[in-house]
């Protein structure tokens, strides 16, 4: 069972090394789950003397004002034999056999964290003491509660200390060691006041009464020690610390323990309580109780640790393989990640993953609807037809057919198809861009390396933009080609069509009558509709060739070319 306390000690040291002090976290921490004993008391309550009595050594800094300004996690390890020594968590493998040096190191380490100011810090100091004169036990010495800030301290120091003390003792796994002096009214005890607030039933509070030997003559602490004045679930324990004169004379701590036993056994008021009084009894009771609490918490600790291990392994797995140290290895790794992304992108286009079907929707719905919405009324209105036909004649009237007029009417109508053509190019570009973002989010390796993710995204989108520009040029050229060269067969059929429906000689004698102009407009509209049907088929081919197919083939070609020029540090 003694190994349980040693195990918790190791877990607490691991927590501190990982920055887990059990505070300022929205998630449950291992530190919070570990049972601990926090020592609480006001200034000059004898708290430090109690700890030194339990240890059997002078090792704590002394002085006026707030001496303890950081939590001190004191881990006691019982040795069967050998010389006693101390070790600090921040100085591994360095043994202190001089406990005066231990006191100095506690003060120096406090100053390293807080500066030489008199402020406090919640970062604990770890001190392990190995001795034949101790029991296996872990105690957390907290700054003494105070009511007034001294010179050099902020006005908030009083509340800051109380907040720090509360952050430890309000946790359900914390055992509270409330130290109060017997020569003061218990009702005014800082330790009892704050303990009562967080543990109103006294279920996890041990009361320690100090300075019993300094009480006024004619008074005693029997009612308190018997639990009549203030009842706790566990019996009160009285201790008699060394006097200031004993401290000045460096009276041996073991001799002080012996004197303490003699005091309780020889004082009539306390003789019947002597068997459960003194610092030695206090250490044994706390050690036994801590073991009991740890034993009851083992299943919960195992569950928390196992859950944390699973979460960390999952996170580690998501981080992927270790990064190569040489430039070639890094380059290969980047190429592999990019290939994974490129594969995901192609799967979207090929239908393995969703999204590529939106491109077909552009060709099958959006483009035809846009062409259908084109309004040729303005170009083929009676006034515009008359105007262009007349202008095309120049100073001489046309003899058979107004060819130049036809050409100008067709060109002015066909050119408006550029709008839907450009819109189709832009729509496919937007879809491809969306698929890039999807493929990046689906490439697990890119989540690990934000910088690479940004670089790949920028390179892919830059390639798409280049492909869009090329696609726009090629697609608009299709429209311009329809304007540049008209299909002759269509117009060769016009005389036959005219013969079926009317007299073509009207074009000679009365070339500007409404019937004639409407016929010209109708002929032009028929030709433009034929061109629209042709472009409806050819525009998708151009877009797929210049954008979709090219994106599948060479989306990251420029990125790979630039990657080969980068040095190891850049990779």
Coordinates of C-alpha atoms in Angstrom, one line a residue:
X1 CA 0.0 0.0 0.0
X2 CA 2.9 2.3 0.7
X3 CA 3.7 2.2 -3.1
X4 CA 0.4 4.0 -3.8
X5 CA 1.6 7.3 -2.4
X6 CA 4.9 7.0 -4.3
X7 CA 2.9 6.3 -7.5
X8 CA 0.8 9.5 -6.9
X9 CA 4.0 11.4 -6.2
X10 CA 5.4 10.4 -9.6
X11 CA 2.1 11.3 -11.3
X12 CA 2.1 14.7 -9.7
X13 CA 5.7 15.3 -10.9
X14 CA 4.7 14.3 -14.4
X15 CA 1.7 16.7 -14.3
X16 CA 4.0 19.6 -13.3
X17 CA 6.5 18.7 -16.0
X18 CA 3.6 18.9 -18.6
X19 CA 2.3 22.2 -17.2
X20 CA -0.8 20.6 -15.6
X21 CA -1.3 22.5 -12.2
X22 CA -5.0 21.8 -12.2
X23 CA -6.2 25.3 -12.8
X24 CA -7.4 27.6 -15.6
X25 CA -8.6 24.6 -17.7
X26 CA -12.1 23.9 -19.0
X27 CA -11.3 20.2 -19.1
X28 CA -10.7 17.8 -16.2
X29 CA -7.0 17.4 -15.5
X30 CA -5.1 14.5 -14.0
X31 CA -3.8 16.8 -11.3
X32 CA -7.4 17.5 -10.2
X33 CA -8.1 13.8 -10.0
X34 CA -5.1 13.0 -7.8
X35 CA -5.7 12.9 -4.0
X36 CA -3.6 15.5 -2.1
X37 CA -3.3 17.1 1.3
X38 CA -3.3 20.9 1.3
X39 CA -2.0 22.7 4.4
X40 CA -4.0 25.8 5.1
X41 CA -3.4 28.4 7.8
X42 CA -3.1 32.1 8.5
X43 CA 0.2 33.9 9.0
X44 CA 1.8 33.1 12.3
X45 CA -0.5 30.1 12.8
X46 CA 2.5 27.8 13.2
X47 CA 1.9 26.1 9.8
X48 CA 5.6 26.0 8.9
X49 CA 6.5 24.6 12.3
X50 CA 3.9 21.8 11.9
X51 CA 5.4 20.8 8.5
X52 CA 8.9 20.8 9.9
X53 CA 7.8 18.7 12.9
X54 CA 6.3 16.1 10.6
X55 CA 9.5 16.0 8.5
X56 CA 11.8 16.3 11.5
X57 CA 14.0 18.9 9.8
X58 CA 14.4 22.7 9.6
X59 CA 14.0 23.3 5.9
X60 CA 11.4 26.1 5.3
X61 CA 12.2 29.8 4.8
X62 CA 11.3 32.0 7.8
X63 CA 10.8 35.7 8.2
X64 CA 8.1 38.3 8.5
X65 CA 5.3 38.9 6.0
X66 CA 4.4 36.3 3.4
X67 CA 7.3 33.9 3.2
X68 CA 5.5 31.1 1.3
X69 CA 4.7 32.7 -2.1
X70 CA 4.4 29.5 -4.2
X71 CA 2.8 26.2 -3.5
X72 CA 5.3 23.7 -2.1
X73 CA 4.5 20.1 -3.0
X74 CA 6.4 18.2 -0.2
X75 CA 6.8 14.5 -0.9
X76 CA 8.0 12.4 2.0
X77 CA 9.6 9.0 1.4
X78 CA 10.5 6.7 4.3
X79 CA 13.9 5.1 4.2
X80 CA 14.6 1.9 6.2
X81 CA 18.2 3.0 6.6
X82 CA 20.7 5.4 5.1
X83 CA 21.4 9.2 5.3
X84 CA 18.5 11.5 4.8
X85 CA 18.5 13.9 1.8
X86 CA 16.3 16.1 -0.3
X87 CA 15.8 16.5 -4.1
X88 CA 14.0 19.3 -6.0
X89 CA 11.9 18.6 -9.1
X90 CA 13.6 21.5 -11.0
X91 CA 17.1 20.1 -10.1
X92 CA 16.9 16.4 -11.0
X93 CA 19.8 14.2 -9.8
X94 CA 21.1 16.8 -7.3
X95 CA 20.9 15.7 -3.7
X96 CA 20.8 18.1 -0.8
X97 CA 22.1 16.7 2.5
X98 CA 22.4 20.2 4.1
X99 CA 18.8 21.3 4.9
X100 CA 19.9 24.9 5.3
X101 CA 20.8 24.7 1.6
X102 CA 17.2 23.3 1.0
X103 CA 15.8 26.4 2.7
X104 CA 17.9 28.7 0.5
X105 CA 16.9 26.9 -2.7
X106 CA 13.2 27.2 -1.9
X107 CA 13.7 31.0 -1.5
X108 CA 15.8 31.3 -4.6
X109 CA 13.4 29.2 -6.8
X110 CA 10.5 31.4 -5.5
X111 CA 12.4 34.5 -6.6
X112 CA 13.1 33.0 -10.0
X113 CA 9.4 32.7 -10.7
X114 CA 8.1 35.8 -9.1
X115 CA 11.2 38.0 -9.2
X116 CA 12.4 39.6 -6.0
X117 CA 9.0 41.2 -5.6
X118 CA 6.7 40.0 -2.9
X119 CA 4.1 38.7 -5.3
X120 CA 2.8 35.1 -5.5
X121 CA 2.7 32.4 -8.2
X122 CA 0.6 29.3 -8.6
X123 CA 3.4 27.3 -10.2
X124 CA 4.4 24.7 -7.6
X125 CA 7.9 23.8 -6.3
X126 CA 8.5 20.1 -5.9
X127 CA 10.6 18.9 -3.0
X128 CA 11.1 15.3 -2.1
X129 CA 12.6 14.3 1.3
X130 CA 14.0 10.9 1.9
X131 CA 14.5 10.0 5.6
X132 CA 14.1 7.2 8.2
X133 CA 12.2 9.7 10.4
X134 CA 9.2 10.3 8.1
X135 CA 6.2 8.4 6.9
X136 CA 5.2 8.1 3.2
X137 CA 3.2 11.2 2.7
X138 CA 2.6 14.2 0.3
X139 CA 1.6 17.6 1.6
X140 CA 1.1 20.8 -0.3
X141 CA 2.2 23.9 1.6
X142 CA 0.1 26.9 0.5
X143 CA 0.8 30.6 1.2
X144 CA -0.5 31.8 4.5
X145 CA -3.8 33.6 4.5
X146 CA -3.5 37.2 5.4
X147 CA -5.7 40.2 6.0
X148 CA -3.4 43.1 5.1
X149 CA -1.0 43.7 2.2
X150 CA 2.5 44.7 3.2
X151 CA 4.8 47.2 1.5
X152 CA 5.8 46.0 -2.0
X153 CA 2.7 43.9 -2.5
X154 CA -0.4 44.9 -4.6
X155 CA -3.7 45.6 -2.9
X156 CA -5.1 42.4 -4.4
X157 CA -2.6 40.1 -2.7
X158 CA -5.0 39.2 0.1
X159 CA -7.7 38.1 -2.4
X160 CA -5.1 36.5 -4.7
X161 CA -3.8 34.3 -1.8
X162 CA -7.3 33.3 -0.8
X163 CA -8.2 32.5 -4.5
X164 CA -5.1 30.3 -4.8
X165 CA -5.9 28.4 -1.5
X166 CA -9.5 27.9 -2.7
X167 CA -8.4 26.6 -6.1
X168 CA -6.7 23.7 -4.2
X169 CA -9.1 22.9 -1.3
X170 CA -12.4 23.2 -3.2
X171 CA -11.5 20.2 -5.3
X172 CA -13.3 17.0 -4.0
X173 CA -10.1 15.0 -4.0
X174 CA -8.2 17.4 -1.7
X175 CA -7.8 16.6 2.0
X176 CA -7.6 19.9 4.0
X177 CA -5.2 20.2 6.9
X178 CA -6.5 23.3 8.7
X179 CA -3.9 24.8 11.0
X180 CA -5.1 27.1 13.8
X181 CA -3.3 28.5 16.8
X182 CA -4.9 27.6 20.2
X183 CA -4.1 31.0 21.7
X184 CA -6.6 32.7 19.4
X185 CA -10.3 32.5 19.2
X186 CA -11.2 29.6 16.9
X187 CA -14.1 31.6 15.5
X188 CA -11.6 34.0 13.9
X189 CA -9.4 31.3 12.4
X190 CA -8.7 32.0 8.7
X191 CA -8.1 28.3 8.1
X192 CA -11.4 27.2 9.7
X193 CA -13.3 29.9 8.0
X194 CA -12.2 29.0 4.4
X195 CA -12.4 25.2 5.1
X196 CA -15.9 25.5 6.4
X197 CA -17.0 27.3 3.2
X198 CA -15.7 24.6 0.9
X199 CA -16.3 21.6 3.2
X200 CA -19.2 22.6 5.4
X201 CA -19.7 19.1 6.8
X202 CA -16.0 18.7 7.7
X203 CA -15.9 15.4 5.7
X204 CA -12.4 16.0 4.4
X205 CA -10.9 18.4 6.9
X206 CA -8.3 17.6 9.6
X207 CA -8.0 20.2 12.3
X208 CA -4.6 20.9 13.8
X209 CA -4.3 23.0 16.9
X210 CA -0.9 24.7 17.5
X211 CA 0.6 26.7 20.3
X212 CA -1.3 24.8 23.0
X213 CA 1.6 25.4 25.4
X214 CA 1.3 29.2 24.9
X215 CA -2.3 29.5 26.1
X216 CA -3.1 31.8 29.0
X217 CA -2.9 30.2 32.4
X218 CA -6.2 28.8 33.5
X219 CA -7.3 28.0 30.0
X220 CA -6.9 24.9 27.9
X221 CA -7.9 23.5 24.5
X222 CA -9.7 20.3 25.7
X223 CA -13.1 21.2 24.3
X224 CA -11.6 21.9 20.9
X225 CA -9.5 18.7 20.9
X226 CA -12.4 16.6 22.0
X227 CA -14.5 18.1 19.1
X228 CA -17.0 19.9 21.3
X229 CA -16.2 23.5 20.3
X230 CA -16.0 22.7 16.5
X231 CA -16.8 19.2 15.3
X232 CA -15.1 17.6 12.4
X233 CA -15.5 14.1 11.0
X234 CA -11.9 13.4 12.1
X235 CA -10.5 14.1 15.6
X236 CA -8.6 17.2 16.2
X237 CA -4.8 16.8 16.7
X238 CA -2.8 19.1 18.9
X239 CA 0.9 19.8 18.4
X240 CA 3.5 21.6 20.4
X241 CA 6.1 23.2 18.2
X242 CA 9.5 24.5 19.1
X243 CA 9.6 27.9 20.7
X244 CA 11.4 30.8 19.0
X245 CA 14.2 30.3 21.6
X246 CA 14.5 26.6 20.6
X247 CA 14.7 27.6 17.0
X248 CA 17.4 30.2 17.7
X249 CA 19.4 27.6 19.7
X250 CA 18.9 25.0 16.8
X251 CA 17.3 22.5 19.1
X252 CA 17.3 19.1 17.5
X253 CA 13.9 18.3 15.9
X254 CA 13.9 14.7 17.2
X255 CA 14.5 16.1 20.7
X256 CA 11.6 18.5 20.1
X257 CA 9.3 15.6 19.2
X258 CA 10.3 13.8 22.5
X259 CA 9.6 17.0 24.5
X260 CA 6.2 17.2 22.7
X261 CA 5.3 13.7 23.8
X262 CA 6.3 14.5 27.3
X263 CA 4.2 17.6 27.4
X264 CA 0.9 15.9 26.4
X265 CA 1.6 12.8 28.7
X266 CA 2.5 15.0 31.7
X267 CA -0.1 17.7 31.4
X268 CA -3.2 16.7 33.4
X269 CA -5.7 18.3 31.0
X270 CA -4.4 16.5 28.0
X271 CA -3.2 13.2 29.5
X272 CA -6.3 11.3 28.3
X273 CA -5.7 12.5 24.8
X274 CA -1.9 12.0 24.7
X275 CA -2.1 8.9 22.5
X276 CA -3.6 10.9 19.6
X277 CA -1.6 14.1 20.0
X278 CA 1.7 15.3 18.5
X279 CA 3.3 15.8 15.1
X280 CA 4.4 12.1 14.8
X281 CA 0.8 10.9 15.3
X282 CA -0.4 13.6 12.8
X283 CA 2.0 12.3 10.1
X284 CA 0.9 8.7 10.6
X285 CA -2.8 9.6 10.6
X286 CA -2.5 11.6 7.4
X287 CA -0.4 8.9 5.7
X288 CA -2.9 6.2 6.5
X289 CA -5.9 8.4 5.4
X290 CA -4.1 9.4 2.2
X291 CA -3.6 5.7 1.3
X292 CA -7.2 5.0 1.9
X293 CA -8.4 7.8 -0.3
X294 CA -5.9 6.9 -3.1
X295 CA -7.2 3.3 -2.9
X296 CA -10.8 4.4 -3.3
X297 CA -9.8 6.7 -6.3
X298 CA -7.8 4.1 -8.2
X299 CA -10.6 3.0 -10.6
X300 CA -11.4 6.6 -11.5
X301 CA -7.7 7.4 -12.0
X302 CA -7.3 4.4 -14.2
X303 CA -10.3 5.3 -16.3
X304 CA -9.1 9.0 -16.7
X305 CA -5.6 7.9 -17.6
X306 CA -6.8 5.3 -20.1
X307 CA -9.2 7.8 -21.7
X308 CA -6.4 10.4 -21.9
X309 CA -4.0 7.9 -23.5
X310 CA -6.6 7.0 -26.1
X311 CA -7.2 10.7 -26.9
X312 CA -3.4 11.3 -27.2
X313 CA -2.9 8.3 -29.4
X314 CA -5.7 9.4 -31.7
X315 CA -4.2 12.9 -31.9
X316 CA -0.7 11.4 -32.5
X317 CA -2.1 9.2 -35.2
X318 CA -3.7 12.2 -36.9
X319 CA -0.3 13.9 -36.9
X320 CA 1.1 11.3 -39.2
X321 CA 4.6 10.1 -39.8
X322 CA 7.7 11.8 -38.4
X323 CA 9.2 14.5 -40.5
X324 CA 12.4 13.7 -42.3
X325 CA 15.4 15.7 -41.3
X326 CA 17.2 16.0 -44.7
X327 CA 16.0 18.1 -47.6
X328 CA 15.4 15.1 -49.9
X329 CA 13.2 13.4 -47.3
X330 CA 11.2 16.6 -46.7
X331 CA 10.8 17.1 -50.5
X332 CA 9.5 13.5 -50.9
X333 CA 7.1 13.9 -48.0
X334 CA 5.7 17.2 -49.5
X335 CA 5.3 15.5 -52.9
X336 CA 3.4 12.5 -51.3
X337 CA 1.0 14.9 -49.5
X338 CA 0.4 16.8 -52.7
X339 CA -0.3 13.6 -54.6
X340 CA -2.8 12.6 -51.9
X341 CA -4.5 16.0 -52.3
X342 CA -4.4 15.7 -56.1
X343 CA -5.9 12.3 -56.0
X344 CA -8.8 13.5 -53.8
X345 CA -9.4 16.4 -56.3
X346 CA -9.5 14.0 -59.3
X347 CA -12.0 11.8 -57.4
X348 CA -14.4 14.7 -57.2
X349 CA -14.1 15.3 -60.9
X350 CA -14.5 11.6 -61.8
X351 CA -17.6 11.1 -59.5
X352 CA -15.9 9.0 -56.9
X353 CA -16.5 11.9 -54.5
X354 CA -19.4 14.3 -54.9
X355 CA -19.2 17.7 -56.5
X356 CA -18.0 17.1 -60.1
X357 CA -21.6 16.7 -61.3
X358 CA -22.1 20.4 -60.9
X359 CA -20.0 21.0 -64.0
X360 CA -22.4 18.9 -66.1
X361 CA -25.2 21.0 -64.6
X362 CA -23.6 24.1 -66.1
X363 CA -23.4 22.6 -69.5
X364 CA -26.9 20.9 -69.5
X365 CA -28.9 23.7 -67.7
X366 CA -27.1 26.9 -67.0
X367 CA -25.6 27.5 -70.5
X368 CA -28.7 26.5 -72.5
X369 CA -30.9 28.6 -70.3
X370 CA -28.6 31.6 -70.7
X371 CA -28.6 31.2 -74.5
X372 CA -32.3 31.0 -74.4
X373 CA -32.6 34.1 -72.4
X374 CA -30.7 36.1 -75.0
X375 CA -32.9 38.9 -76.4
X376 CA -32.3 39.5 -80.1
X377 CA -35.3 41.9 -80.3
X378 CA -33.1 44.9 -80.2
X379 CA -30.7 43.8 -82.9
X380 CA -33.5 42.5 -85.1
X381 CA -36.1 45.2 -84.5
X382 CA -37.6 46.7 -87.6
X383 CA -35.8 50.0 -87.1
X384 CA -32.4 48.4 -86.6
X385 CA -32.8 46.1 -89.6
X386 CA -33.8 49.0 -91.8
X387 CA -30.9 51.1 -90.4
X388 CA -28.2 48.4 -91.0
X389 CA -29.6 47.4 -94.4
X390 CA -29.7 51.0 -95.6
X391 CA -26.2 51.7 -94.3
X392 CA -24.9 48.5 -96.0
X393 CA -26.2 49.7 -99.4
X394 CA -24.1 52.8 -99.3
X395 CA -25.0 55.2 -102.2
X396 CA -26.2 52.2 -104.4
X397 CA -29.2 50.0 -103.6
X398 CA -28.5 46.2 -103.4
X399 CA -29.6 44.3 -106.5
X400 CA -30.4 40.8 -105.2
X401 CA -29.7 40.4 -101.5
X402 CA -28.3 42.8 -98.9
X403 CA -25.2 40.7 -98.0
X404 CA -23.4 43.3 -96.0
X405 CA -26.6 44.1 -94.1
X406 CA -27.0 40.4 -93.3
X407 CA -23.4 40.1 -92.1
X408 CA -23.8 43.1 -89.8
X409 CA -27.1 41.9 -88.4
X410 CA -25.7 38.4 -87.8
X411 CA -22.4 39.8 -86.2
X412 CA -24.2 42.1 -83.9
X413 CA -26.5 39.3 -82.7
X414 CA -23.9 36.5 -82.4
X415 CA -21.5 38.7 -80.5
X416 CA -24.0 38.8 -77.6
X417 CA -23.4 35.0 -77.1
X418 CA -20.1 36.0 -75.5
X419 CA -21.9 36.8 -72.3
X420 CA -23.2 33.2 -71.7
X421 CA -19.9 31.8 -72.9
X422 CA -17.9 33.8 -70.3
X423 CA -20.5 32.9 -67.6
X424 CA -20.0 29.2 -68.3
X425 CA -16.2 29.6 -68.0
X426 CA -16.6 31.5 -64.7
X427 CA -19.2 29.0 -63.3
X428 CA -16.9 26.0 -64.0
X429 CA -14.0 27.9 -62.4
X430 CA -16.0 28.5 -59.2
X431 CA -16.9 24.8 -59.1
X432 CA -13.3 23.7 -59.5
X433 CA -12.2 26.2 -56.9
X434 CA -14.8 24.8 -54.5
X435 CA -13.5 21.2 -55.2
X436 CA -10.0 22.3 -54.4
X437 CA -11.1 23.5 -50.9
X438 CA -13.0 20.3 -50.4
X439 CA -10.0 18.1 -51.4
X440 CA -7.7 20.1 -49.1
X441 CA -10.1 19.7 -46.1
X442 CA -10.3 15.9 -46.9
X443 CA -6.5 15.5 -47.1
X444 CA -5.6 14.6 -43.5
X445 CA -1.9 15.3 -43.9
X446 CA -2.5 18.9 -44.9
X447 CA -4.3 19.6 -41.5
X448 CA -1.0 18.9 -39.8
X449 CA 1.0 21.5 -41.7
X450 CA -0.9 24.8 -42.0
X451 CA 1.9 26.5 -44.0
X452 CA 1.9 23.7 -46.6
X453 CA -1.9 23.8 -46.7
X454 CA -1.8 27.5 -47.6
X455 CA 0.9 27.0 -50.2
X456 CA -0.9 24.2 -51.9
X457 CA -4.2 26.0 -51.9
X458 CA -2.7 29.2 -53.3
X459 CA -0.7 27.2 -56.0
X460 CA -3.8 25.2 -57.1
X461 CA -6.1 28.3 -57.3
X462 CA -3.4 30.2 -59.2
X463 CA -3.3 27.4 -61.7
X464 CA -7.1 27.4 -62.0
X465 CA -7.0 31.1 -62.7
X466 CA -4.5 30.6 -65.5
X467 CA -6.6 27.8 -66.9
X468 CA -9.7 30.0 -66.7
X469 CA -8.0 32.8 -68.6
X470 CA -7.0 30.4 -71.3
X471 CA -10.4 28.8 -71.4
X472 CA -12.0 32.2 -71.7
X473 CA -9.8 33.1 -74.7
X474 CA -10.5 29.8 -76.5
X475 CA -14.2 30.0 -75.8
X476 CA -14.6 33.6 -76.9
X477 CA -12.7 32.7 -80.1
X478 CA -15.4 30.2 -80.9
X479 CA -17.9 33.0 -80.9
X480 CA -15.7 35.3 -82.9
X481 CA -15.1 32.5 -85.5
X482 CA -18.9 32.3 -85.9
X483 CA -18.9 36.0 -86.6
X484 CA -15.9 35.9 -88.9
X485 CA -17.2 33.2 -91.3
X486 CA -20.9 32.5 -92.0
X487 CA -22.2 29.2 -93.2
X488 CA -22.9 29.5 -96.9
X489 CA -25.2 26.6 -97.3
X490 CA -27.7 28.2 -95.0
X491 CA -28.0 31.3 -97.3
X492 CA -28.1 29.2 -100.5
X493 CA -31.4 27.8 -99.4
X494 CA -32.9 31.3 -98.9
X495 CA -34.1 31.9 -102.5
X496 CA -35.9 28.5 -102.4
X497 CA -37.5 29.4 -99.2
X498 CA -38.5 32.8 -100.6
X499 CA -40.1 31.2 -103.6
X500 CA -42.2 29.1 -101.4
X501 CA -43.5 32.0 -99.4
X502 CA -43.4 35.0 -101.6
X503 CA -42.0 37.0 -104.5
X504 CA -38.3 37.8 -104.2
X505 CA -38.6 40.6 -106.8
X506 CA -40.0 42.7 -104.0
X507 CA -36.4 43.2 -102.9
X508 CA -35.7 45.0 -106.2
X509 CA -38.7 47.3 -106.5
X510 CA -39.6 47.9 -102.9
X511 CA -36.7 46.9 -100.8
X512 CA -37.7 48.7 -97.6
X513 CA -41.3 47.5 -97.1
X514 CA -42.0 46.0 -93.7
X515 CA -42.7 42.5 -95.1
X516 CA -39.3 42.5 -96.7
X517 CA -37.5 43.7 -93.6
X518 CA -39.3 41.2 -91.4
X519 CA -38.2 38.4 -93.7
X520 CA -34.6 39.5 -93.4
X521 CA -35.0 39.6 -89.6
X522 CA -36.5 36.2 -89.6
X523 CA -33.7 34.8 -91.7
X524 CA -31.0 36.3 -89.4
X525 CA -32.8 35.0 -86.3
X526 CA -32.9 31.5 -87.9
X527 CA -29.2 31.6 -88.6
X528 CA -28.3 33.0 -85.1
X529 CA -30.4 30.1 -83.5
X530 CA -28.4 27.7 -85.6
X531 CA -25.2 29.2 -84.3
X532 CA -26.5 29.1 -80.7
X533 CA -27.2 25.4 -81.1
X534 CA -23.7 24.8 -82.5
X535 CA -22.0 26.8 -79.7
X536 CA -24.1 25.1 -77.1
X537 CA -22.2 21.9 -78.0
X538 CA -18.8 23.5 -78.7
X539 CA -18.5 25.8 -75.6
X540 CA -18.6 22.8 -73.1
X541 CA -15.9 21.1 -75.2
X542 CA -13.7 24.1 -75.0
X543 CA -14.2 24.6 -71.3
X544 CA -13.6 20.9 -70.5
X545 CA -10.4 20.9 -72.6
X546 CA -9.0 24.1 -71.2
X547 CA -10.1 23.9 -67.6
X548 CA -11.4 20.5 -66.4
X549 CA -9.0 18.2 -68.3
X550 CA -6.1 20.6 -67.7
X551 CA -6.8 20.7 -64.0
X552 CA -6.8 16.9 -63.8
X553 CA -3.6 16.8 -65.7
X554 CA -1.4 19.6 -64.4
X555 CA -3.0 21.3 -61.4
X556 CA 0.2 21.4 -59.3
X557 CA 2.9 21.3 -62.1
X558 CA 4.1 24.9 -61.4
X559 CA 4.1 24.2 -57.7
X560 CA 6.2 21.1 -58.1
X561 CA 8.6 23.1 -60.4
X562 CA 9.0 25.8 -57.7
X563 CA 9.3 23.1 -55.0
X564 CA 12.4 21.6 -56.6
X565 CA 14.2 25.0 -56.3
X566 CA 13.6 25.3 -52.6
X567 CA 16.3 24.7 -50.0
X568 CA 16.0 22.4 -47.0
X569 CA 15.1 25.1 -44.6
X570 CA 12.4 26.4 -46.9
X571 CA 10.9 22.9 -47.2

